[in-house]
CSV table of C-alpha atoms in Angstrom, one decimal:
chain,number,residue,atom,x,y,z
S,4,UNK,CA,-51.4,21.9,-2.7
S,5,UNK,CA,-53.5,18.6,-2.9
S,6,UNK,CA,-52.3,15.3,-2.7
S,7,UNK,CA,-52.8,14.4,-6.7
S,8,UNK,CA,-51.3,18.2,-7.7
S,9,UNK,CA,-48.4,16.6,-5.6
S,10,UNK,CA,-47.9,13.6,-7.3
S,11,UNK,CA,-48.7,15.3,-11.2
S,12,UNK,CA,-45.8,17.4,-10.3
S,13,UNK,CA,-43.3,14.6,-8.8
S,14,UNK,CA,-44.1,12.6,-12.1
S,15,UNK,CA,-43.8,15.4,-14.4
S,16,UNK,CA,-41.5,18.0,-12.7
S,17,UNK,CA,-41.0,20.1,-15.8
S,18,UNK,CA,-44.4,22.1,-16.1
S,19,UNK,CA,-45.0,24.4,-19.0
S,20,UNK,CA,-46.3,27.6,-17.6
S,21,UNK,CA,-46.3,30.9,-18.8
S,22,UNK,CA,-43.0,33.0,-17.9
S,23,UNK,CA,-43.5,36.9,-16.8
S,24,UNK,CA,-39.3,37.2,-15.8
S,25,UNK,CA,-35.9,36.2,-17.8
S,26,UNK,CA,-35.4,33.8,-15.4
S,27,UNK,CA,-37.0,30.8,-14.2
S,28,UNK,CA,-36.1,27.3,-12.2
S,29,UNK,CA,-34.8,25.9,-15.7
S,30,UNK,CA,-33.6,28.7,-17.9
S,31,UNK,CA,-32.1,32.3,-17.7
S,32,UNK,CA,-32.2,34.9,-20.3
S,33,UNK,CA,-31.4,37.9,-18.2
S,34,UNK,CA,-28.5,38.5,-20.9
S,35,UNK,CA,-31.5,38.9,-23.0
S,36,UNK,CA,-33.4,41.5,-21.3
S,37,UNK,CA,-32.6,45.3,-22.6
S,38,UNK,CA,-30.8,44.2,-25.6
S,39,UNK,CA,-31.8,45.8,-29.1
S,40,UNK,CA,-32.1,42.8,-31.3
S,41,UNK,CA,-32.6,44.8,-34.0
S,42,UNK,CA,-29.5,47.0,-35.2
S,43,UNK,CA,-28.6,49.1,-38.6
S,44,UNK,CA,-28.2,46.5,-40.7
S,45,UNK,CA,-31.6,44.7,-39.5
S,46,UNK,CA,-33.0,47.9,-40.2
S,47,UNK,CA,-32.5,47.6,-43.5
S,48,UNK,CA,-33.4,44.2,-44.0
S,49,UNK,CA,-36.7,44.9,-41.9
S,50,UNK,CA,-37.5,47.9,-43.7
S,51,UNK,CA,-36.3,47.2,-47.1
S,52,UNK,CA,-38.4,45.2,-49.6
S,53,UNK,CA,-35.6,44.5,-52.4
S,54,UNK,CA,-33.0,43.6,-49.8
S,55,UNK,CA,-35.4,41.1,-47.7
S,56,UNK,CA,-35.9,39.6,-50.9
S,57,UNK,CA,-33.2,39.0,-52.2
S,58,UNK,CA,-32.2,37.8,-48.0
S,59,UNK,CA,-34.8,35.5,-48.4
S,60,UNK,CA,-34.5,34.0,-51.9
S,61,UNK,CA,-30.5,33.5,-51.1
S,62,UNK,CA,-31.2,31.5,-47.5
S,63,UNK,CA,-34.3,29.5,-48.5
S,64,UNK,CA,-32.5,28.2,-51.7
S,65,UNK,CA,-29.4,27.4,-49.9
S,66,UNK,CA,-31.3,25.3,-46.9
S,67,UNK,CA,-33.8,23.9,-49.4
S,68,UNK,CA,-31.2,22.1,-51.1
S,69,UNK,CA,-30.5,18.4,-50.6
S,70,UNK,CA,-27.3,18.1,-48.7
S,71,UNK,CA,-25.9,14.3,-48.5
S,72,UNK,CA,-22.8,12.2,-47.2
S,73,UNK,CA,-20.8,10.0,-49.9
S,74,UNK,CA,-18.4,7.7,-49.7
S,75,UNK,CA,-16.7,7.6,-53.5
S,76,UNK,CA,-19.6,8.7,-54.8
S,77,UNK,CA,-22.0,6.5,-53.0
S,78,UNK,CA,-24.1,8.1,-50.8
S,79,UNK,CA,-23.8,6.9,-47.1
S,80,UNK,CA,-25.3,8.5,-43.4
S,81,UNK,CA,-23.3,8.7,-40.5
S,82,UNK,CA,-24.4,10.4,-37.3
S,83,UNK,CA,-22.2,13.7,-38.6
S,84,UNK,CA,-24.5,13.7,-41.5
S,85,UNK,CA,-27.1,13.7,-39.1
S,86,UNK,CA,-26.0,17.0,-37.9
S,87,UNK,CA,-26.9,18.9,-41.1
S,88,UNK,CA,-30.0,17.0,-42.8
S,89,UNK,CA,-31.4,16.0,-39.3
S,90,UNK,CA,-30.8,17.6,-36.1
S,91,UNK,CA,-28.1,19.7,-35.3
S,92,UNK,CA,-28.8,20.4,-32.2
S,93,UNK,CA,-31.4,20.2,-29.2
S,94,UNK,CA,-33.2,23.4,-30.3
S,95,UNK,CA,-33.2,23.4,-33.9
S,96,UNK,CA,-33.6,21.7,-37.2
S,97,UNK,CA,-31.4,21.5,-40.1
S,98,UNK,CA,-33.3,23.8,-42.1
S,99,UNK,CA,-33.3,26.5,-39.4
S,100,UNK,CA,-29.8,26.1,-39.1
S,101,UNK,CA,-28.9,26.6,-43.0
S,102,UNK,CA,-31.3,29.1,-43.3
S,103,UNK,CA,-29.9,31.1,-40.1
S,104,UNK,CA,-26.5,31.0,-41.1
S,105,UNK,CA,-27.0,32.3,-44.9
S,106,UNK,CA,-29.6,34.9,-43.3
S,107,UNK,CA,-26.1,35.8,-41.3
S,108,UNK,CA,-23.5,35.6,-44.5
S,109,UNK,CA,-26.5,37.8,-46.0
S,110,UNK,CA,-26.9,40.7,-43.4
S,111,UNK,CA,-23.4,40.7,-41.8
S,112,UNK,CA,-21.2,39.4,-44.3
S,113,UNK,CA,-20.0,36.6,-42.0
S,114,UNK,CA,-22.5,33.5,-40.3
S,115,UNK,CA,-20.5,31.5,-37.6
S,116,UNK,CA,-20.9,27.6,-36.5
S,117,UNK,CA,-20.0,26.0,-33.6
S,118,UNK,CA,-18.9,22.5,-33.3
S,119,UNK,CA,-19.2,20.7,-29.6
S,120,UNK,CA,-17.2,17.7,-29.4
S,121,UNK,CA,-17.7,14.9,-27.5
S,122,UNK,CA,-14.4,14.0,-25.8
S,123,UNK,CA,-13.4,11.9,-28.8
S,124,UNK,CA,-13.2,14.8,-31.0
S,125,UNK,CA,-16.4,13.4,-32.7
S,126,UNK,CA,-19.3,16.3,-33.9
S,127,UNK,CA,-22.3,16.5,-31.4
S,128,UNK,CA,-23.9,19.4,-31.8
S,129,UNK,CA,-23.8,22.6,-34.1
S,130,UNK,CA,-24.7,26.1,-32.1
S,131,UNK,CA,-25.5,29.2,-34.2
S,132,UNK,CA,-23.1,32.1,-33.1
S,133,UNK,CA,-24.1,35.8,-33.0
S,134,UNK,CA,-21.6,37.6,-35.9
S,135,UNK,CA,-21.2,40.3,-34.0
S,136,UNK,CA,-19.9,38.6,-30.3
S,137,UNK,CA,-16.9,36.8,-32.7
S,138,UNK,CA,-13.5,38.2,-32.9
S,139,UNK,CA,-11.2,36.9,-35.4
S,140,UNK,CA,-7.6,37.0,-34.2
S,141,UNK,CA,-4.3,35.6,-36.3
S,142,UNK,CA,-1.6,34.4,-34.4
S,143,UNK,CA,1.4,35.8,-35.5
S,144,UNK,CA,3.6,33.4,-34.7
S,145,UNK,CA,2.6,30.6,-36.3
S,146,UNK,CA,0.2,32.5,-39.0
S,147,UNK,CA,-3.0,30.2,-37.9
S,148,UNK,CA,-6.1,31.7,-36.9
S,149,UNK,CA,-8.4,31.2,-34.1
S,150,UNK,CA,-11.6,33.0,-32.9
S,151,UNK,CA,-12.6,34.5,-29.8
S,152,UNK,CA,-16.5,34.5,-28.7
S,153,UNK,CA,-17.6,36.8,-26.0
S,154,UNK,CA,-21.3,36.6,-25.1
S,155,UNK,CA,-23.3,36.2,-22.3
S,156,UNK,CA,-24.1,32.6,-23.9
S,157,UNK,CA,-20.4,31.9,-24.9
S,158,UNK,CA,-17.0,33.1,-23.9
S,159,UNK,CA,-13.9,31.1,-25.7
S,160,UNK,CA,-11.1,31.2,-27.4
S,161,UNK,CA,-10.8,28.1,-30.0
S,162,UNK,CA,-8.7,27.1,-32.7
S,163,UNK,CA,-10.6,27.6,-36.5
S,164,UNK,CA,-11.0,23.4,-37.3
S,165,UNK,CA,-13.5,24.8,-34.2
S,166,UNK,CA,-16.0,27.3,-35.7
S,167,UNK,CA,-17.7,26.7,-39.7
S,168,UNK,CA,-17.2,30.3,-40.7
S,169,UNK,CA,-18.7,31.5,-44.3
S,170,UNK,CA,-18.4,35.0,-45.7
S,171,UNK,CA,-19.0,36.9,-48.3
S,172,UNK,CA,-15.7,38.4,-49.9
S,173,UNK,CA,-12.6,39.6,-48.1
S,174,UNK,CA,-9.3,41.3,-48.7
S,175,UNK,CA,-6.1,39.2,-48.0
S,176,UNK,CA,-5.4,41.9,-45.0
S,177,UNK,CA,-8.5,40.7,-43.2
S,178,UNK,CA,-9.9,37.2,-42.2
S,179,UNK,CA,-13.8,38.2,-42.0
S,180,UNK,CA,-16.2,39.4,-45.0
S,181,UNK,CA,-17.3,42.1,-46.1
S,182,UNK,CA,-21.0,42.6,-45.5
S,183,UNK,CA,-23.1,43.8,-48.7
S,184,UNK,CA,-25.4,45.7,-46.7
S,185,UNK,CA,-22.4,47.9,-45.6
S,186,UNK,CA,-21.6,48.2,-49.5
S,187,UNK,CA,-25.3,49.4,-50.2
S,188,UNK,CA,-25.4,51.7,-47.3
S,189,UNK,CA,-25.1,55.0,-49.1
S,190,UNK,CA,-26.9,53.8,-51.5
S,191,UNK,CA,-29.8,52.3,-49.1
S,192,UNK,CA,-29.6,55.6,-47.3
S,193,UNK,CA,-29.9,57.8,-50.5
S,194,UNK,CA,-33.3,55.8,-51.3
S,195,UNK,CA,-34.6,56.1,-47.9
S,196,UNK,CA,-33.8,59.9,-48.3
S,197,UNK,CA,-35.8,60.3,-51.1
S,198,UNK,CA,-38.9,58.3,-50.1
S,199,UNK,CA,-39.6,60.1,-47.8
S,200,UNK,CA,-39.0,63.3,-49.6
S,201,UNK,CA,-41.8,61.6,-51.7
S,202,UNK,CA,-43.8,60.9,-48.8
S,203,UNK,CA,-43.7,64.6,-47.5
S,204,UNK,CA,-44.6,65.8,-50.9
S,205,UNK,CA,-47.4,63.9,-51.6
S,206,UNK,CA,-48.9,64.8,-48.3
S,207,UNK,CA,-48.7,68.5,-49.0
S,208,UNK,CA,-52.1,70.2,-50.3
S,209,UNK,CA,-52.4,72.9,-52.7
S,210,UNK,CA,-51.4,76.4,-51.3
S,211,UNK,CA,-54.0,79.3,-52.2
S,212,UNK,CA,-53.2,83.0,-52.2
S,213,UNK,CA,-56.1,85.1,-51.7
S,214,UNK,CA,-55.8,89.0,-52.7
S,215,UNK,CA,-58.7,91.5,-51.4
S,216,UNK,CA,-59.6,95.1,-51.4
S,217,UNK,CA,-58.7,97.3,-48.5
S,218,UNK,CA,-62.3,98.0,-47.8
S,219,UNK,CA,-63.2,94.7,-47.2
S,220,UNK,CA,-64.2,94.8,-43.5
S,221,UNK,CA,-62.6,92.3,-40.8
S,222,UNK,CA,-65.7,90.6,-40.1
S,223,UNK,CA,-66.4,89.7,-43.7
S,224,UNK,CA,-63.0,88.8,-44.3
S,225,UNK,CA,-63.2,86.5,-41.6
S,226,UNK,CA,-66.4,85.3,-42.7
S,227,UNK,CA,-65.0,84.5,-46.0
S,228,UNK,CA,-61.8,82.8,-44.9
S,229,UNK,CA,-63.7,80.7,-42.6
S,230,UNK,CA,-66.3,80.0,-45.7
S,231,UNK,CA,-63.4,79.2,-47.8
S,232,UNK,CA,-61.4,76.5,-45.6
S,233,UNK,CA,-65.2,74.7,-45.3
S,234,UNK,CA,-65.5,74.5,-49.6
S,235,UNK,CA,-62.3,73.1,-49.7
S,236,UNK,CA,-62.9,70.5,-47.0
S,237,UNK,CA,-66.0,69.7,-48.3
S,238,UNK,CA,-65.9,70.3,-52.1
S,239,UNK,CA,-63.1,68.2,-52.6
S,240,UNK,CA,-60.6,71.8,-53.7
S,241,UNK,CA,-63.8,73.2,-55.4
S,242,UNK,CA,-64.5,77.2,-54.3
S,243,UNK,CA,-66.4,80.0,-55.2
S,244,UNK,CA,-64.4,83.4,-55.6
S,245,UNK,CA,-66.9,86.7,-54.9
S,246,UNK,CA,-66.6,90.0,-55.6
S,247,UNK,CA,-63.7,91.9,-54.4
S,248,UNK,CA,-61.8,89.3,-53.8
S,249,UNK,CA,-59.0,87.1,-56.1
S,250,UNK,CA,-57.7,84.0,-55.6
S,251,UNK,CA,-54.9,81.8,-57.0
S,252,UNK,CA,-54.1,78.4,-56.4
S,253,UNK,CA,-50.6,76.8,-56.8
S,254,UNK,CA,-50.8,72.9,-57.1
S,255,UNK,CA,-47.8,70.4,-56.5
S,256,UNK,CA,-45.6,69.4,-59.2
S,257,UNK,CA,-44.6,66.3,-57.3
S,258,UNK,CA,-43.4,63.7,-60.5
S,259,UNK,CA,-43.9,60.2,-59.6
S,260,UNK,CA,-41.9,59.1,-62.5
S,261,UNK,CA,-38.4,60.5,-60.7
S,262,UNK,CA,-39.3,58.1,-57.4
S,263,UNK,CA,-39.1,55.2,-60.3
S,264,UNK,CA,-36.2,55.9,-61.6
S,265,UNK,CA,-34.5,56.0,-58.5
S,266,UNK,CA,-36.1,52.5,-57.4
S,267,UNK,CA,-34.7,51.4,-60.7
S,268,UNK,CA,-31.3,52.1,-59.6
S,269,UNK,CA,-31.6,50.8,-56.2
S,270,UNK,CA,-32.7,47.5,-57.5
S,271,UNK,CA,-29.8,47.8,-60.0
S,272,UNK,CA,-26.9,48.3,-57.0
S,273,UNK,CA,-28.8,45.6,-54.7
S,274,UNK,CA,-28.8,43.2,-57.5
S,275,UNK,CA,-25.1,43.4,-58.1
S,276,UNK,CA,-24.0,44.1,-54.3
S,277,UNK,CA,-25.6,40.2,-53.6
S,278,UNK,CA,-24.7,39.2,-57.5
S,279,UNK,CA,-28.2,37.9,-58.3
S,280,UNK,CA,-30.0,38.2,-61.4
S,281,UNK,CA,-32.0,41.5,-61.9
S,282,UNK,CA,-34.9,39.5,-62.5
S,283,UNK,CA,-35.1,38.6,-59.2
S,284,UNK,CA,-36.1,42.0,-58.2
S,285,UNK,CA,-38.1,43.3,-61.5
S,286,UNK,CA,-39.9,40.1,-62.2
S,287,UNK,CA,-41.2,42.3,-65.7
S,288,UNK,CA,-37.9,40.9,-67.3
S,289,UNK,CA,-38.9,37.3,-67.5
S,290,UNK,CA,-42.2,36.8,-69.8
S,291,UNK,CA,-41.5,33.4,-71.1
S,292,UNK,CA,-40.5,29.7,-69.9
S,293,UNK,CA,-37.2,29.9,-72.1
S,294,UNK,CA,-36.2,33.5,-70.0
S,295,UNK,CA,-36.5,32.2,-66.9
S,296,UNK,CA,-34.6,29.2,-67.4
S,297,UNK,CA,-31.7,30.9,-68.4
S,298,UNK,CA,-32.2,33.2,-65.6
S,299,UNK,CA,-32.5,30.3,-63.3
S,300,UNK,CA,-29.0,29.1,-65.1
S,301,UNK,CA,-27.4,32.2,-64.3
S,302,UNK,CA,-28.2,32.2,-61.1
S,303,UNK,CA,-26.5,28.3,-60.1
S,304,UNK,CA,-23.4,29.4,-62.3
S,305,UNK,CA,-22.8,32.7,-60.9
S,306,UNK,CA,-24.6,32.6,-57.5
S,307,UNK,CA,-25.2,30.0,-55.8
S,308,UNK,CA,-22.4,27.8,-56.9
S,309,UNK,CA,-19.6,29.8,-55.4
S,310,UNK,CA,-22.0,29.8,-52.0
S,311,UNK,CA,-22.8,26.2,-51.5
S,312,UNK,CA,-18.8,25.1,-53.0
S,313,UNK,CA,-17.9,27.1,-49.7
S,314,UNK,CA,-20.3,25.4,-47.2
S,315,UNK,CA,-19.3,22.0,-48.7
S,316,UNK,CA,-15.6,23.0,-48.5
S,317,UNK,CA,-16.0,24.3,-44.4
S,318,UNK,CA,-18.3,21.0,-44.0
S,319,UNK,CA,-15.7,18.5,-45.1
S,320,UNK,CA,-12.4,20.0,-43.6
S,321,UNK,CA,-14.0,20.9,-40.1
S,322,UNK,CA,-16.8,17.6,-39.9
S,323,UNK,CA,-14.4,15.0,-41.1
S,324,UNK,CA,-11.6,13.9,-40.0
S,325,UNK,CA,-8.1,13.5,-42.3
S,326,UNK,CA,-8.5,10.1,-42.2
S,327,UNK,CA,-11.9,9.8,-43.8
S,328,UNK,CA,-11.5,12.4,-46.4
S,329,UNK,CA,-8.8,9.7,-47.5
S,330,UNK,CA,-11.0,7.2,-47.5
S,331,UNK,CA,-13.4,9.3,-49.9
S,332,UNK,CA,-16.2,10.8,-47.2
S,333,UNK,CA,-17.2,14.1,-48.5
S,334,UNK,CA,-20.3,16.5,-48.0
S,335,UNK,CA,-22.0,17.9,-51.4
S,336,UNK,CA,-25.3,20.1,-52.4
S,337,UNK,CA,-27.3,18.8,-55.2
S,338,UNK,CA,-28.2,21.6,-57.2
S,339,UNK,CA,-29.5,19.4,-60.3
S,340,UNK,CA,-33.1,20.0,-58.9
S,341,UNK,CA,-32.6,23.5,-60.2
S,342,UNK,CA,-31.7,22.7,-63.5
S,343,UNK,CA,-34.6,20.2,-64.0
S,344,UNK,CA,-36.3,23.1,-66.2
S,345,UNK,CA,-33.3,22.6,-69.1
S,346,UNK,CA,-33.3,18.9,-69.1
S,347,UNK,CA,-33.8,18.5,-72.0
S,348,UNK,CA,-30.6,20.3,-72.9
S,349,UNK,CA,-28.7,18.2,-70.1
S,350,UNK,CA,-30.0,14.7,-71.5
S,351,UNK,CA,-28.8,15.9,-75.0
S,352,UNK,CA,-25.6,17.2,-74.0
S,353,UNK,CA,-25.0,13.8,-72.4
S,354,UNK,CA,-25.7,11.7,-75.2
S,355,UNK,CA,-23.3,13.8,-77.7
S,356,UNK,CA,-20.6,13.0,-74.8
S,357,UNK,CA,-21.0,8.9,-74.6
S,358,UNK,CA,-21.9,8.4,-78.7
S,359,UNK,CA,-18.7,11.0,-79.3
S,360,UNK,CA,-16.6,9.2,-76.3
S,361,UNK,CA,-15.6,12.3,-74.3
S,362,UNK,CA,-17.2,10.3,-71.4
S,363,UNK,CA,-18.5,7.2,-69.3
S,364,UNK,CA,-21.3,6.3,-68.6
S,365,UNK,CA,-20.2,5.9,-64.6
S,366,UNK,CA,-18.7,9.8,-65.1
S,367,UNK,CA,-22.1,11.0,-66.2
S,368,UNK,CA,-23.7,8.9,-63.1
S,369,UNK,CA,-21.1,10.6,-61.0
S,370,UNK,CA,-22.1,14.4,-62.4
S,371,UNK,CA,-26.1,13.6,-61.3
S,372,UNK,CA,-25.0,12.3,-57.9
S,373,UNK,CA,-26.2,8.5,-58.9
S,374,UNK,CA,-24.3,5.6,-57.6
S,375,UNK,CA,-22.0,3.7,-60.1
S,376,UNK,CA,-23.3,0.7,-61.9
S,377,UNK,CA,-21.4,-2.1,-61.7
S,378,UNK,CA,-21.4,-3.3,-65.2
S,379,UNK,CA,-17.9,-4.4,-66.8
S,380,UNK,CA,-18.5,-1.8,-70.2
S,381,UNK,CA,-19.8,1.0,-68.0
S,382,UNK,CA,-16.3,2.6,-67.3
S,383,UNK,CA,-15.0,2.0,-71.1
S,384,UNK,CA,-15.5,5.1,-73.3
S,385,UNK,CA,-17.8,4.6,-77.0
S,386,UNK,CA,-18.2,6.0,-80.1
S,387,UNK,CA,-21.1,6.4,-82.6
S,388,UNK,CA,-21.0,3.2,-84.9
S,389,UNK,CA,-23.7,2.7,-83.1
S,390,UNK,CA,-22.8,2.0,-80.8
S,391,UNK,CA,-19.4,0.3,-80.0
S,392,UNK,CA,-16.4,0.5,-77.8
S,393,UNK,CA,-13.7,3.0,-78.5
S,394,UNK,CA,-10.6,0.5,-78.4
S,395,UNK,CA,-12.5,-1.6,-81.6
S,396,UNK,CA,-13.0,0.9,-84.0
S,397,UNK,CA,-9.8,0.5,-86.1
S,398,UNK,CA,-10.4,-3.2,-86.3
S,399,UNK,CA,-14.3,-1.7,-87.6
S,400,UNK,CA,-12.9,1.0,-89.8
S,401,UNK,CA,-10.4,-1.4,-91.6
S,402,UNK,CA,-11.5,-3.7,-94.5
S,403,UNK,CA,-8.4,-5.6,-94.5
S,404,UNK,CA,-8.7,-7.0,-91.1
S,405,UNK,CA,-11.9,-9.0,-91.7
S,406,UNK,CA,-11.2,-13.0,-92.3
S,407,UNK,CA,-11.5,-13.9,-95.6
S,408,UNK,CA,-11.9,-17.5,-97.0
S,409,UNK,CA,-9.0,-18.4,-99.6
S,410,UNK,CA,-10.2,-19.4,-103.2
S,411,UNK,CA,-9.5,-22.5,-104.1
S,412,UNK,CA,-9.1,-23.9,-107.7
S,413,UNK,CA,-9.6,-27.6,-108.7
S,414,UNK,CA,-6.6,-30.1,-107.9
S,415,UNK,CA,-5.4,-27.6,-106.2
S,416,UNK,CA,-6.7,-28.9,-103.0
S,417,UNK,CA,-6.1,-32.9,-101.7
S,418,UNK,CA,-9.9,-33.0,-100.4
S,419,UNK,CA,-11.5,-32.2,-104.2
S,420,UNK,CA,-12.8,-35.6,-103.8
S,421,UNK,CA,-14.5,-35.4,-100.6
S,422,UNK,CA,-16.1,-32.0,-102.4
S,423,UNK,CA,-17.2,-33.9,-105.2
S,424,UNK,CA,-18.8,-36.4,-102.9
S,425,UNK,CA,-20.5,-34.2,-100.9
S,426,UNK,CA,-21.9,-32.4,-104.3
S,427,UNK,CA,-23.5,-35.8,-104.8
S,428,UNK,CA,-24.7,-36.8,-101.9
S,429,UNK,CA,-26.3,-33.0,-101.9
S,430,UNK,CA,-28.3,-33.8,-105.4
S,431,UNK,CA,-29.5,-37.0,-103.7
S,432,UNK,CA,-31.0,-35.4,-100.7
S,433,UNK,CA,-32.5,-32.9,-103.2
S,434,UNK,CA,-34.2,-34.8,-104.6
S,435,UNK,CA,-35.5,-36.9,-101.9
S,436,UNK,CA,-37.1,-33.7,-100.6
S,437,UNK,CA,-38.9,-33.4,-104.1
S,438,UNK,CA,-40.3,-36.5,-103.8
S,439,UNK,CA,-41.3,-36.2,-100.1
S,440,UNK,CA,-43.0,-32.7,-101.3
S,441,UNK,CA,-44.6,-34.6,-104.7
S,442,UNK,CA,-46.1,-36.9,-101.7
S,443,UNK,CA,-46.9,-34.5,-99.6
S,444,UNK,CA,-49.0,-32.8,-102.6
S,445,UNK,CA,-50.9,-35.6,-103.5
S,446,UNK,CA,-51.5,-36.4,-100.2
S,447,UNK,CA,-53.1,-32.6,-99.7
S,448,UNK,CA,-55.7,-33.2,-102.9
């Protein structure tokens, strides 16, 4: 080695070169090496179109979602916050991380987090966990539940404030969801089943049966069989039947409309094993702009709100502290980005609820994760008159209440005099003006 290749690698001692083993001067995957990465269940998704997509749809909309830190209502960063719109660890972005875990809810029915503490008790990093390397155990003393991980990355046993854990749905009996794809095996299996059967029949070619006379030599027989395999071949089924010799063919009556119907089902079950709209999966039921907006509303209500209402509620127990979710930290998705196709219907909805006073104008700021304004009247609930506050419409709606000046008759008031006298000097200063203006006039022509 020469003298600069000496001092290259003394400056820059971790080189980039290409690795040929598990294990190298700075790394070591030898738990790697062997392992099938790819199981039953990502069969399925590998090998599946409907499932992958609906996978897909599920984790890209979840990490594609804007995911903040507020303080009573007023968005703040912290380096926890970090952890999930940022950087949650060395290796990975926040994106990949979402994305990986929902991928894992998705396919397993359970997608594991784990939270390294510095020795404050503070949130460092956030580490991915394979589903399948995590025990859940209940301790039946106390009733509280912990979770053992044994990999050849991880072995511990830590209390559950220590893992984010989200799932799909699970029985009271058990502490760990149930994974869809396990709902939708038979059902997965049975389509498999007949694709294939579909396959193998459309493969098949028409079977002949050929009938000749008994004194039909070998030779010509042979002749003709040999003649009649090249017409086929060649002639695209086309053949020429001679003399002493009959021939009937038997085509397939393979139906393409049954493999329909069954993919019709399939998509049905998938649909409602991950609870998404059908549409998603037969994109021939939305034709118009005011279909698939009510599809897209369908889907927040009864999809993805339940999801991301469990990610914020692991997020804020697990990355905060007691203390700060007192002082009003908390973790939410905003999910208005995919309602912007019905604003209209929002911004409408919104003004019936101030001009009716069913709400403020700070509670509707709160709703579209805005700050609060500060204004005095933006916390006070109006009505439609239009507009004014709520605590002044009696004194509005009642005649009675409005000052009134008292009529007053002559000598019935000691300053009639002082009336009188101002009636004069008011006639004076009349007609002062009408003089001014006579001037004026003949001053103009």
């Amino acid at each position: 080695m020469s003298f600069w290749d000496k001092a290259k690698k003394f400056l820059n001692p971790f080189q980039q070169s290409k690795g040929n083993s598990w294990e190298g001067p700075h790394y070591n995957f030898n738990g790697w090496a062997n392992t099938p990465f790819f199981g039953i269940k990502n069969q399925d998704l590998t090998t599946n179109e409907e499932v992958f997509s609906v996978v897909t749809r599920l984790a890209n909309t979840v990490s594609s979602l804007p995911l903040h830190e507020y303080k009573k209502y007023q968005q703040t960063t912290t380096p926890v916050s970090g952890l999930l719109t940022v950087e949650p660890n060395p290796s990975m972005t926040a994106f990949q991380l979402l994305n990986q875990l929902e991928t894992s809810r998705n396919v397993d029915g359970n997608g594991y987090l784990w939270i390294e503490r510095d020795s404050y008790g503070t949130p460092q990093h956030l580490w991915p966990i394979d589903p399948k390397t995590v025990v859940v155990k209940r301790d039946i003393d106390t009733g509280n539940i912990w979770y053992q991980v044994s990999s050849d990355t991880y072995n511990f046993l830590v209390f559950n404030t220590e893992i984010i854990h989200v799932k799909h749905i699970s029985p009271l009996s058990d502490f760990v969801g149930i994974s869809p794809l396990d709902v939708l095996s038979s059902s997965l299996k049975f389509a498999r089943t007949v694709e294939e059967f579909s396959m193998n029949e459309m493969d098949k070619k028409d079977a002949y049966i050929i009938q000749y006379d008994r004194s039909v030599g070998q030779e010509k027989r042979q002749a003709l069989m040999d003649d009649f395999r090249r017409m086929i071949k060649e002639n695209g089924g086309a053949i020429l039947q001679e003399q002493g010799f009959k021939i009937d063919r038997y085509e397939s009556r393979f139906q393409p409309g049954d493999l329909q119907t069954v993919s019709n089902i399939t998509k049905q079950r998938i649909a409602n094993a991950f609870n998404v709209p059908l549409s998603f999966l037969d994109n021939g039921n939305s034709n118009n702009a005011k279909s698939s907006e009510s599809i897209m509303t369908q889907f927040v209500e009864m999809t993805l709100i339940p999801i991301i209402k469990q990610y914020e509620s692991e997020f804020n127990r697990k990355l905060l502290t007691q203390n700060q979710r007192a002082r009003g930290y908390y973790f939410k998705f905003n999910i208005n980005g995919l309602m912007r196709g019905d604003t209209a219907s929002r911004t409408q909805m919104y003004q019936m609820m101030i001009r009716n006073g069913i709400a403020t104008p700070n509670e509707l700021r709160r709703l579209e994760d805005l700050p609060e304004t500060k204004e005095k009247n933006a916390d006070k609930l109006w009505f439609s008159k239009d507009l004014a506050l709520l605590e002044e419409a009696d004194k509005i709606n009642d005649p009675t209440s409005a000052k009134q000046e008292p009529q007053l008759k002559g000598g019935d008031n000691p300053n009639d005099n002082n009336q009188e006298d101002k009636g004069k000097d008011a006639q004076l200063s009349d007609r002062k003006a009408g003089g001014d203006n006579q001037q004026r006039s003949r001053y103009v022509h």
